Amino acid sequence: MAIAKAERLMNLALCLMNTRRPLSKKELRESIEAYREAWQHSSEEAFNRMFERDKDDLRELGLVIDVDENALDGELGYLARADRNRLPEIALDAEEAAALTLAARVWQQAKMSGAASGALQKLRAAGVPFTDTERRPALEPRIPAREAAFEPLLTAARDRRPVTFEYRKAGAAAVEQRSVEPWALECWRGHWYLAGWDRDREDARVFRLSRITGKVRARSGAFLGTVPEHVDVRATVAKFAGEGATATAVVRVRRGAGFPLRTKALATRRTDDSWDELEIPYGNGLGADLAEFGPDVLVVGPEELRADVIDRLRAVAGTAVEGVRA
């Protein structure tokens, strides 16, 4: 559906930009197949709603659309004049071109790599100096996006569409239904996170994509909350992960396990042949992270953190027992 809408918007933009006179809605309806089908199979009202939404979306994307009230015997006429929609000449130096080339190579999934490759080809055709950046280095960065939720959330954030999905919090046994207005996606320490406005909790929240279960479903309507000008996903995730916390916790980690904990350990002591004792930053959300390691992590202190992890593990174990009985 997202591809169909993008194609419809492109067709509308081409019609408005490649005409010497304003076009009426009737003329646009006859020229664009999607509009013609909406009119024939639904109603005139359905076509009008679709056209008005598309016109508003093109304006949000930056297309200047003029409306002539006296163009066609009293009917409104629409036109996107070339002189008002011409982009300035693109001028990049060698360092900027190299940065764009590197960014285009980062993406691994097919959709992103295709779009990035096409953008580079257009810039190269416009004379951007990519000649010195064609040599591939021995090591290249990669940002994988394996989660099924990535593509629909990226589209929803771009189109400013609310979504719903089922989410399993760290250490929780049951999933919860979430209704979210997606703001931004960001990769942090090998995991993708979504920042957005949680409608049910009426607060800004961050969600790890690997904990989203089932399908992400886009909903109609506009955002109810205000999208901030800058969304620092990493800072929010770091806060909930205990980054920058002044307090510390002491945990025992089984030898050969808990590598994410070991990377942020402030101190490490070997207790015996099977366990290491780590001192790690203690902040909001640490209990949920520790519960994910199961029997490979034991909390020594503080006591409230130990109780939190035990409660989470008991909840998971209780749900598993109930499932076996059922």
mmCIF file of C-alpha atoms in Angstrom:
data_model
loop_
_atom_site.group_PDB
_atom_site.id
_atom_site.type_symbol
_atom_site.label_atom_id
_atom_site.label_comp_id
_atom_site.label_asym_id
_atom_site.label_seq_id
_atom_site.Cartn_x
_atom_site.Cartn_y
_atom_site.Cartn_z
ATOM 1 C CA MET A 1 0.000 0.000 0.000
ATOM 2 C CA ALA A 2 2.900 2.358 0.773
ATOM 3 C CA ILE A 3 4.362 1.699 -2.692
ATOM 4 C CA ALA A 4 0.957 2.315 -4.328
ATOM 5 C CA LYS A 5 0.626 5.635 -2.540
ATOM 6 C CA ALA A 6 4.145 6.700 -3.482
ATOM 7 C CA GLU A 7 3.400 5.872 -7.125
ATOM 8 C CA ARG A 8 0.146 7.857 -6.943
ATOM 9 C CA LEU A 9 1.901 10.879 -5.465
ATOM 10 C CA MET A 10 4.579 10.687 -8.144
ATOM 11 C CA ASN A 11 1.958 10.557 -10.910
ATOM 12 C CA LEU A 12 0.117 13.535 -9.447
ATOM 13 C CA ALA A 13 3.328 15.536 -9.153
ATOM 14 C CA LEU A 14 4.268 14.745 -12.758
ATOM 15 C CA CYS A 15 0.827 15.801 -14.009
ATOM 16 C CA LEU A 16 0.969 19.098 -12.135
ATOM 17 C CA MET A 17 4.538 19.880 -13.194
ATOM 18 C CA ASN A 18 4.235 18.899 -16.868
ATOM 19 C CA THR A 19 1.323 21.061 -17.921
ATOM 20 C CA ARG A 20 1.216 24.605 -19.246
ATOM 21 C CA ARG A 21 -2.226 25.371 -17.843
ATOM 22 C CA PRO A 22 -4.027 24.535 -14.589
ATOM 23 C CA LEU A 23 -5.754 21.140 -14.530
ATOM 24 C CA SER A 24 -9.138 20.503 -12.926
ATOM 25 C CA LYS A 25 -9.810 17.608 -10.575
ATOM 26 C CA LYS A 26 -11.801 15.929 -13.317
ATOM 27 C CA GLU A 27 -8.851 16.090 -15.704
ATOM 28 C CA LEU A 28 -6.510 14.738 -13.054
ATOM 29 C CA ARG A 29 -8.973 11.959 -12.298
ATOM 30 C CA GLU A 30 -8.963 10.894 -15.939
ATOM 31 C CA SER A 31 -5.155 11.072 -16.155
ATOM 32 C CA ILE A 32 -4.249 9.083 -13.011
ATOM 33 C CA GLU A 33 -5.380 5.461 -12.878
ATOM 34 C CA ALA A 34 -5.656 5.283 -9.078
ATOM 35 C CA TYR A 35 -8.036 8.259 -9.052
ATOM 36 C CA ARG A 36 -10.087 6.793 -11.868
ATOM 37 C CA GLU A 37 -10.439 3.481 -10.009
ATOM 38 C CA ALA A 38 -11.434 5.233 -6.771
ATOM 39 C CA TRP A 39 -14.118 7.159 -8.640
ATOM 40 C CA GLN A 40 -15.451 4.135 -10.545
ATOM 41 C CA HIS A 41 -15.388 1.567 -7.730
ATOM 42 C CA SER A 42 -16.137 3.809 -4.744
ATOM 43 C CA SER A 43 -17.605 7.273 -5.163
ATOM 44 C CA GLU A 44 -16.911 10.872 -6.090
ATOM 45 C CA GLU A 45 -16.445 11.610 -2.403
ATOM 46 C CA ALA A 46 -13.803 8.867 -2.054
ATOM 47 C CA PHE A 47 -11.860 10.334 -4.975
ATOM 48 C CA ASN A 48 -12.096 13.853 -3.528
ATOM 49 C CA ARG A 49 -10.765 12.703 -0.153
ATOM 50 C CA MET A 50 -7.881 10.841 -1.816
ATOM 51 C CA PHE A 51 -6.983 13.824 -3.972
ATOM 52 C CA GLU A 52 -7.044 16.297 -1.071
ATOM 53 C CA ARG A 53 -4.823 14.033 1.048
ATOM 54 C CA ASP A 54 -2.347 13.579 -1.789
ATOM 55 C CA LYS A 55 -2.258 17.310 -2.498
ATOM 56 C CA ASP A 56 -1.533 18.038 1.171
ATOM 57 C CA ASP A 57 1.175 15.348 1.262
ATOM 58 C CA LEU A 58 2.921 16.826 -1.790
ATOM 59 C CA ARG A 59 2.886 20.250 -0.183
ATOM 60 C CA GLU A 60 4.409 18.815 2.983
ATOM 61 C CA LEU A 61 7.154 17.327 0.815
ATOM 62 C CA GLY A 62 7.914 20.801 -0.528
ATOM 63 C CA LEU A 63 6.013 20.927 -3.836
ATOM 64 C CA VAL A 64 4.500 24.368 -4.456
ATOM 65 C CA ILE A 65 0.987 23.892 -5.923
ATOM 66 C CA ASP A 66 -0.848 26.941 -7.262
ATOM 67 C CA VAL A 67 -4.659 27.052 -7.277
ATOM 68 C CA ASP A 68 -6.410 29.066 -9.999
ATOM 69 C CA GLU A 69 -10.027 29.792 -9.114
ATOM 70 C CA ASN A 70 -10.948 31.115 -12.555
ATOM 71 C CA ALA A 71 -9.105 28.626 -14.710
ATOM 72 C CA LEU A 72 -11.901 26.412 -16.026
ATOM 73 C CA ASP A 73 -15.356 28.020 -16.033
ATOM 74 C CA GLY A 74 -15.453 28.405 -12.280
ATOM 75 C CA GLU A 75 -13.725 25.100 -11.474
ATOM 76 C CA LEU A 76 -10.524 25.163 -9.500
ATOM 77 C CA GLY A 77 -7.389 24.454 -11.481
ATOM 78 C CA TYR A 78 -4.107 23.103 -10.111
ATOM 79 C CA LEU A 79 -0.595 23.684 -11.385
ATOM 80 C CA ALA A 80 2.967 23.211 -10.084
ATOM 81 C CA ARG A 81 5.008 25.804 -11.959
ATOM 82 C CA ALA A 82 8.495 24.715 -12.933
ATOM 83 C CA ASP A 83 10.092 28.037 -11.952
ATOM 84 C CA ARG A 84 8.719 27.726 -8.399
ATOM 85 C CA ASN A 85 9.702 24.081 -7.952
ATOM 86 C CA ARG A 86 13.175 24.023 -9.448
ATOM 87 C CA LEU A 87 15.849 22.760 -7.045
ATOM 88 C CA PRO A 88 19.088 24.720 -6.769
ATOM 89 C CA GLU A 89 22.229 23.258 -8.291
ATOM 90 C CA ILE A 90 23.815 20.589 -6.116
ATOM 91 C CA ALA A 91 27.454 21.300 -5.323
ATOM 92 C CA LEU A 92 29.411 18.876 -3.127
ATOM 93 C CA ASP A 93 33.114 18.851 -2.470
ATOM 94 C CA ALA A 94 35.172 15.647 -2.441
ATOM 95 C CA GLU A 95 34.802 15.097 1.323
ATOM 96 C CA GLU A 96 31.012 15.485 1.209
ATOM 97 C CA ALA A 97 30.798 13.107 -1.751
ATOM 98 C CA ALA A 98 32.916 10.562 0.117
ATOM 99 C CA ALA A 99 30.598 10.800 3.127
ATOM 100 C CA LEU A 100 27.555 10.145 0.936
ATOM 101 C CA THR A 101 29.249 7.163 -0.695
ATOM 102 C CA LEU A 102 30.084 5.689 2.693
ATOM 103 C CA ALA A 103 26.527 6.224 3.926
ATOM 104 C CA ALA A 104 25.105 4.521 0.836
ATOM 105 C CA ARG A 105 27.247 1.437 1.478
ATOM 106 C CA VAL A 106 26.136 1.115 5.093
ATOM 107 C CA TRP A 107 22.701 -0.295 4.306
ATOM 108 C CA GLN A 108 22.474 -4.040 3.734
ATOM 109 C CA GLN A 109 18.770 -4.644 3.034
ATOM 110 C CA ALA A 110 17.621 -4.511 -0.592
ATOM 111 C CA LYS A 111 15.226 -1.573 -0.360
ATOM 112 C CA MET A 112 17.723 0.772 1.215
ATOM 113 C CA SER A 113 20.634 -0.289 -0.949
ATOM 114 C CA GLY A 114 18.598 0.200 -4.125
ATOM 115 C CA ALA A 115 17.463 3.687 -3.151
ATOM 116 C CA ALA A 116 20.968 4.682 -2.066
ATOM 117 C CA SER A 117 22.514 3.372 -5.295
ATOM 118 C CA GLY A 118 19.952 5.246 -7.390
ATOM 119 C CA ALA A 119 20.629 8.484 -5.519
ATOM 120 C CA LEU A 120 24.375 8.175 -6.105
ATOM 121 C CA GLN A 121 23.839 7.562 -9.812
ATOM 122 C CA LYS A 122 21.740 10.718 -10.135
ATOM 123 C CA LEU A 123 24.328 12.786 -8.261
ATOM 124 C CA ARG A 124 27.109 11.348 -10.378
ATOM 125 C CA ALA A 125 25.188 12.267 -13.528
ATOM 126 C CA ALA A 126 24.879 15.810 -12.175
ATOM 127 C CA GLY A 127 28.663 16.072 -11.966
ATOM 128 C CA VAL A 128 29.281 15.358 -8.275
ATOM 129 C CA PRO A 129 32.929 14.227 -7.865
ATOM 130 C CA PHE A 130 32.631 10.563 -6.858
ATOM 131 C CA THR A 131 35.716 9.460 -8.839
ATOM 132 C CA ASP A 132 38.071 9.326 -5.852
ATOM 133 C CA THR A 133 35.591 7.452 -3.664
ATOM 134 C CA GLU A 134 35.067 4.401 -5.882
ATOM 135 C CA ARG A 135 37.865 2.372 -4.312
ATOM 136 C CA ARG A 136 36.373 0.139 -1.623
ATOM 137 C CA PRO A 137 38.248 0.000 1.685
ATOM 138 C CA ALA A 138 39.196 -3.309 3.279
ATOM 139 C CA LEU A 139 36.696 -2.722 6.110
ATOM 140 C CA GLU A 140 33.261 -1.188 5.631
ATOM 141 C CA PRO A 141 30.600 -0.384 8.237
ATOM 142 C CA ARG A 142 27.306 -2.269 8.091
ATOM 143 C CA ILE A 143 23.981 -1.540 9.775
ATOM 144 C CA PRO A 144 21.779 -4.654 9.577
ATOM 145 C CA ALA A 145 18.024 -4.351 10.029
ATOM 146 C CA ARG A 146 16.747 -7.905 10.343
ATOM 147 C CA GLU A 147 13.629 -7.176 12.403
ATOM 148 C CA ALA A 148 10.380 -7.474 10.455
ATOM 149 C CA ALA A 149 9.105 -4.334 12.208
ATOM 150 C CA PHE A 150 11.836 -2.131 10.711
ATOM 151 C CA GLU A 151 10.315 -1.430 7.292
ATOM 152 C CA PRO A 152 6.717 -0.659 8.423
ATOM 153 C CA LEU A 153 7.959 1.526 11.288
ATOM 154 C CA LEU A 154 10.336 3.418 9.002
ATOM 155 C CA THR A 155 7.472 4.057 6.588
ATOM 156 C CA ALA A 156 5.116 5.110 9.398
ATOM 157 C CA ALA A 157 7.684 7.516 10.865
ATOM 158 C CA ARG A 158 8.270 9.031 7.432
ATOM 159 C CA ASP A 159 4.555 9.401 6.665
ATOM 160 C CA ARG A 160 3.632 10.486 10.215
ATOM 161 C CA ARG A 161 1.155 7.609 10.653
ATOM 162 C CA PRO A 162 0.283 6.125 14.078
ATOM 163 C CA VAL A 163 0.817 2.382 14.507
ATOM 164 C CA THR A 164 -0.168 -0.448 16.824
ATOM 165 C CA PHE A 165 1.860 -3.521 17.706
ATOM 166 C CA GLU A 166 2.300 -6.148 20.399
ATOM 167 C CA TYR A 167 5.325 -5.600 22.615
ATOM 168 C CA ARG A 168 7.028 -7.808 25.170
ATOM 169 C CA LYS A 169 8.918 -5.824 27.789
ATOM 170 C CA ALA A 170 12.231 -7.143 29.016
ATOM 171 C CA GLY A 171 11.632 -9.847 31.608
ATOM 172 C CA ALA A 172 7.862 -9.876 31.035
ATOM 173 C CA ALA A 173 6.004 -13.080 30.232
ATOM 174 C CA ALA A 174 3.024 -11.578 28.411
ATOM 175 C CA VAL A 175 2.869 -9.175 25.481
ATOM 176 C CA GLU A 176 1.100 -5.826 25.631
ATOM 177 C CA GLN A 177 -0.757 -3.946 22.912
ATOM 178 C CA ARG A 178 0.867 -0.579 22.210
ATOM 179 C CA SER A 179 -0.495 2.372 20.257
ATOM 180 C CA VAL A 180 2.399 4.612 19.224
ATOM 181 C CA GLU A 181 3.096 7.685 17.135
ATOM 182 C CA PRO A 182 6.555 6.832 15.700
ATOM 183 C CA TRP A 183 9.136 9.613 15.649
ATOM 184 C CA ALA A 184 12.511 8.117 14.771
ATOM 185 C CA LEU A 185 14.494 4.882 14.461
ATOM 186 C CA GLU A 186 18.094 4.521 15.537
ATOM 187 C CA CYS A 187 20.630 1.711 15.863
ATOM 188 C CA TRP A 188 22.493 1.575 19.185
ATOM 189 C CA ARG A 189 24.934 -1.151 20.224
ATOM 190 C CA GLY A 190 23.677 -3.584 17.602
ATOM 191 C CA HIS A 191 19.950 -3.126 18.315
ATOM 192 C CA TRP A 192 17.319 -0.989 16.584
ATOM 193 C CA TYR A 193 15.112 1.238 18.735
ATOM 194 C CA LEU A 194 11.965 3.228 18.020
ATOM 195 C CA ALA A 195 11.227 6.490 19.809
ATOM 196 C CA GLY A 196 7.686 7.804 19.798
ATOM 197 C CA TRP A 197 4.630 8.945 21.706
ATOM 198 C CA ASP A 198 2.788 6.166 23.574
ATOM 199 C CA ARG A 199 -0.875 7.166 23.342
ATOM 200 C CA ASP A 200 -2.081 4.899 26.147
ATOM 201 C CA ARG A 201 0.566 6.065 28.625
ATOM 202 C CA GLU A 202 0.554 9.626 27.287
ATOM 203 C CA ASP A 203 4.327 9.808 27.411
ATOM 204 C CA ALA A 204 7.380 9.529 25.167
ATOM 205 C CA ARG A 205 8.734 5.967 25.113
ATOM 206 C CA VAL A 206 11.472 3.923 23.454
ATOM 207 C CA PHE A 207 10.905 0.403 22.099
ATOM 208 C CA ARG A 208 13.449 -2.197 21.050
ATOM 209 C CA LEU A 209 12.403 -3.647 17.700
ATOM 210 C CA SER A 210 13.476 -7.187 18.601
ATOM 211 C CA ARG A 211 10.784 -7.184 21.322
ATOM 212 C CA ILE A 212 7.964 -6.328 18.916
ATOM 213 C CA THR A 213 5.903 -9.428 18.149
ATOM 214 C CA GLY A 214 3.470 -9.916 15.289
ATOM 215 C CA LYS A 215 2.718 -7.322 12.632
ATOM 216 C CA VAL A 216 3.021 -3.564 12.875
ATOM 217 C CA ARG A 217 -0.308 -2.120 11.756
ATOM 218 C CA ALA A 218 -0.599 1.442 10.478
ATOM 219 C CA ARG A 219 -3.651 3.421 11.610
ATOM 220 C CA SER A 220 -5.489 6.279 9.979
ATOM 221 C CA GLY A 221 -5.496 9.789 11.339
ATOM 222 C CA ALA A 222 -2.866 12.325 12.244
ATOM 223 C CA PHE A 223 -0.513 12.500 15.219
ATOM 224 C CA LEU A 224 -2.109 13.761 18.424
ATOM 225 C CA GLY A 225 1.167 14.735 20.072
ATOM 226 C CA THR A 226 3.820 17.209 18.959
ATOM 227 C CA VAL A 227 6.897 15.722 17.299
ATOM 228 C CA PRO A 228 10.037 17.203 18.882
ATOM 229 C CA GLU A 229 12.511 18.929 16.595
ATOM 230 C CA HIS A 230 15.313 16.622 17.742
ATOM 231 C CA VAL A 231 14.782 13.025 18.912
ATOM 232 C CA ASP A 232 17.848 11.657 20.728
ATOM 233 C CA VAL A 233 17.033 7.951 20.778
ATOM 234 C CA ARG A 234 20.440 6.916 22.055
ATOM 235 C CA ALA A 235 20.308 9.240 25.039
ATOM 236 C CA THR A 236 16.907 7.899 26.059
ATOM 237 C CA VAL A 237 17.973 4.271 25.690
ATOM 238 C CA ALA A 238 21.206 4.945 27.570
ATOM 239 C CA LYS A 239 19.231 6.495 30.418
ATOM 240 C CA PHE A 240 17.057 3.414 30.784
ATOM 241 C CA ALA A 241 20.087 1.138 30.441
ATOM 242 C CA GLY A 242 21.876 2.808 33.335
ATOM 243 C CA GLU A 243 24.420 4.710 31.239
ATOM 244 C CA GLY A 244 25.787 7.675 33.121
ATOM 245 C CA ALA A 245 24.226 6.516 36.399
ATOM 246 C CA THR A 246 25.988 7.497 39.620
ATOM 247 C CA ALA A 247 24.975 4.320 41.512
ATOM 248 C CA THR A 248 26.546 0.909 40.895
ATOM 249 C CA ALA A 249 25.447 -2.692 41.226
ATOM 250 C CA VAL A 250 27.421 -5.866 41.852
ATOM 251 C CA VAL A 251 26.491 -8.973 39.867
ATOM 252 C CA ARG A 252 28.020 -12.390 39.373
ATOM 253 C CA VAL A 253 28.232 -13.547 35.767
ATOM 254 C CA ARG A 254 28.848 -17.114 34.663
ATOM 255 C CA ARG A 255 32.149 -17.614 32.866
ATOM 256 C CA GLY A 256 31.666 -17.368 29.105
ATOM 257 C CA ALA A 257 28.337 -15.507 29.360
ATOM 258 C CA GLY A 258 27.008 -11.975 29.839
ATOM 259 C CA PHE A 259 29.300 -10.267 27.346
ATOM 260 C CA PRO A 260 27.115 -7.095 27.072
ATOM 261 C CA LEU A 261 27.488 -6.666 30.837
ATOM 262 C CA ARG A 262 31.219 -7.228 30.704
ATOM 263 C CA THR A 263 31.686 -4.437 28.137
ATOM 264 C CA LYS A 264 30.326 -1.797 30.544
ATOM 265 C CA ALA A 265 31.798 -3.226 33.753
ATOM 266 C CA LEU A 266 33.634 -0.708 35.922
ATOM 267 C CA ALA A 267 35.546 -3.522 37.652
ATOM 268 C CA THR A 268 35.805 -7.294 37.215
ATOM 269 C CA ARG A 269 36.928 -9.857 39.806
ATOM 270 C CA ARG A 270 37.253 -13.597 39.389
ATOM 271 C CA THR A 271 35.489 -15.423 42.238
ATOM 272 C CA ASP A 272 36.051 -19.064 41.191
ATOM 273 C CA ASP A 273 36.373 -21.242 38.099
ATOM 274 C CA SER A 274 32.728 -20.685 37.106
ATOM 275 C CA TRP A 275 31.861 -17.093 38.068
ATOM 276 C CA ASP A 276 33.143 -13.532 37.715
ATOM 277 C CA GLU A 277 31.947 -10.628 39.846
ATOM 278 C CA LEU A 278 31.231 -7.374 37.986
ATOM 279 C CA GLU A 279 30.590 -3.850 39.175
ATOM 280 C CA ILE A 280 28.286 -2.149 36.661
ATOM 281 C CA PRO A 281 26.368 1.176 36.415
ATOM 282 C CA TYR A 282 22.951 0.969 38.076
ATOM 283 C CA GLY A 283 20.074 2.915 36.549
ATOM 284 C CA ASN A 284 16.429 2.610 35.612
ATOM 285 C CA GLY A 285 15.695 -0.542 33.608
ATOM 286 C CA LEU A 286 18.742 -2.542 34.720
ATOM 287 C CA GLY A 287 16.589 -5.185 36.428
ATOM 288 C CA ALA A 288 14.799 -5.959 33.165
ATOM 289 C CA ASP A 289 18.110 -6.289 31.315
ATOM 290 C CA LEU A 290 19.590 -8.609 33.948
ATOM 291 C CA ALA A 291 16.516 -10.849 33.937
ATOM 292 C CA GLU A 292 17.131 -11.627 30.268
ATOM 293 C CA PHE A 293 20.343 -13.479 31.168
ATOM 294 C CA GLY A 294 18.414 -15.979 33.328
ATOM 295 C CA PRO A 295 20.629 -18.372 35.341
ATOM 296 C CA ASP A 296 23.845 -16.870 33.967
ATOM 297 C CA VAL A 297 23.591 -13.773 36.209
ATOM 298 C CA LEU A 298 23.190 -13.470 39.990
ATOM 299 C CA VAL A 299 22.616 -10.088 41.640
ATOM 300 C CA VAL A 300 24.714 -9.502 44.755
ATOM 301 C CA GLY A 301 23.458 -5.980 45.465
ATOM 302 C CA PRO A 302 21.821 -3.608 45.999
ATOM 303 C CA GLU A 303 18.939 -5.501 47.565
ATOM 304 C CA GLU A 304 16.152 -3.695 45.689
ATOM 305 C CA LEU A 305 17.764 -4.653 42.371
ATOM 306 C CA ARG A 306 18.076 -8.276 43.498
ATOM 307 C CA ALA A 307 14.388 -8.335 44.515
ATOM 308 C CA ASP A 308 13.361 -6.794 41.201
ATOM 309 C CA VAL A 309 15.200 -9.438 39.160
ATOM 310 C CA ILE A 310 13.821 -12.286 41.310
ATOM 311 C CA ASP A 311 10.256 -11.008 40.890
ATOM 312 C CA ARG A 312 10.684 -10.855 37.125
ATOM 313 C CA LEU A 313 12.111 -14.371 36.912
ATOM 314 C CA ARG A 314 9.319 -15.750 39.106
ATOM 315 C CA ALA A 315 6.709 -14.122 36.864
ATOM 316 C CA VAL A 316 8.222 -15.761 33.786
ATOM 317 C CA ALA A 317 8.512 -19.144 35.522
ATOM 318 C CA GLY A 318 4.911 -18.948 36.765
ATOM 319 C CA THR A 319 3.599 -18.219 33.299
ATOM 320 C CA ALA A 320 5.592 -21.127 31.875
ATOM 321 C CA VAL A 321 4.139 -23.530 34.460
ATOM 322 C CA GLU A 322 0.606 -22.367 33.695
ATOM 323 C CA GLY A 323 1.275 -22.930 30.011
ATOM 324 C CA VAL A 324 2.407 -26.528 30.662
ATOM 325 C CA ARG A 325 -0.689 -27.243 32.762
ATOM 326 C CA ALA A 326 -2.963 -25.848 30.090
#
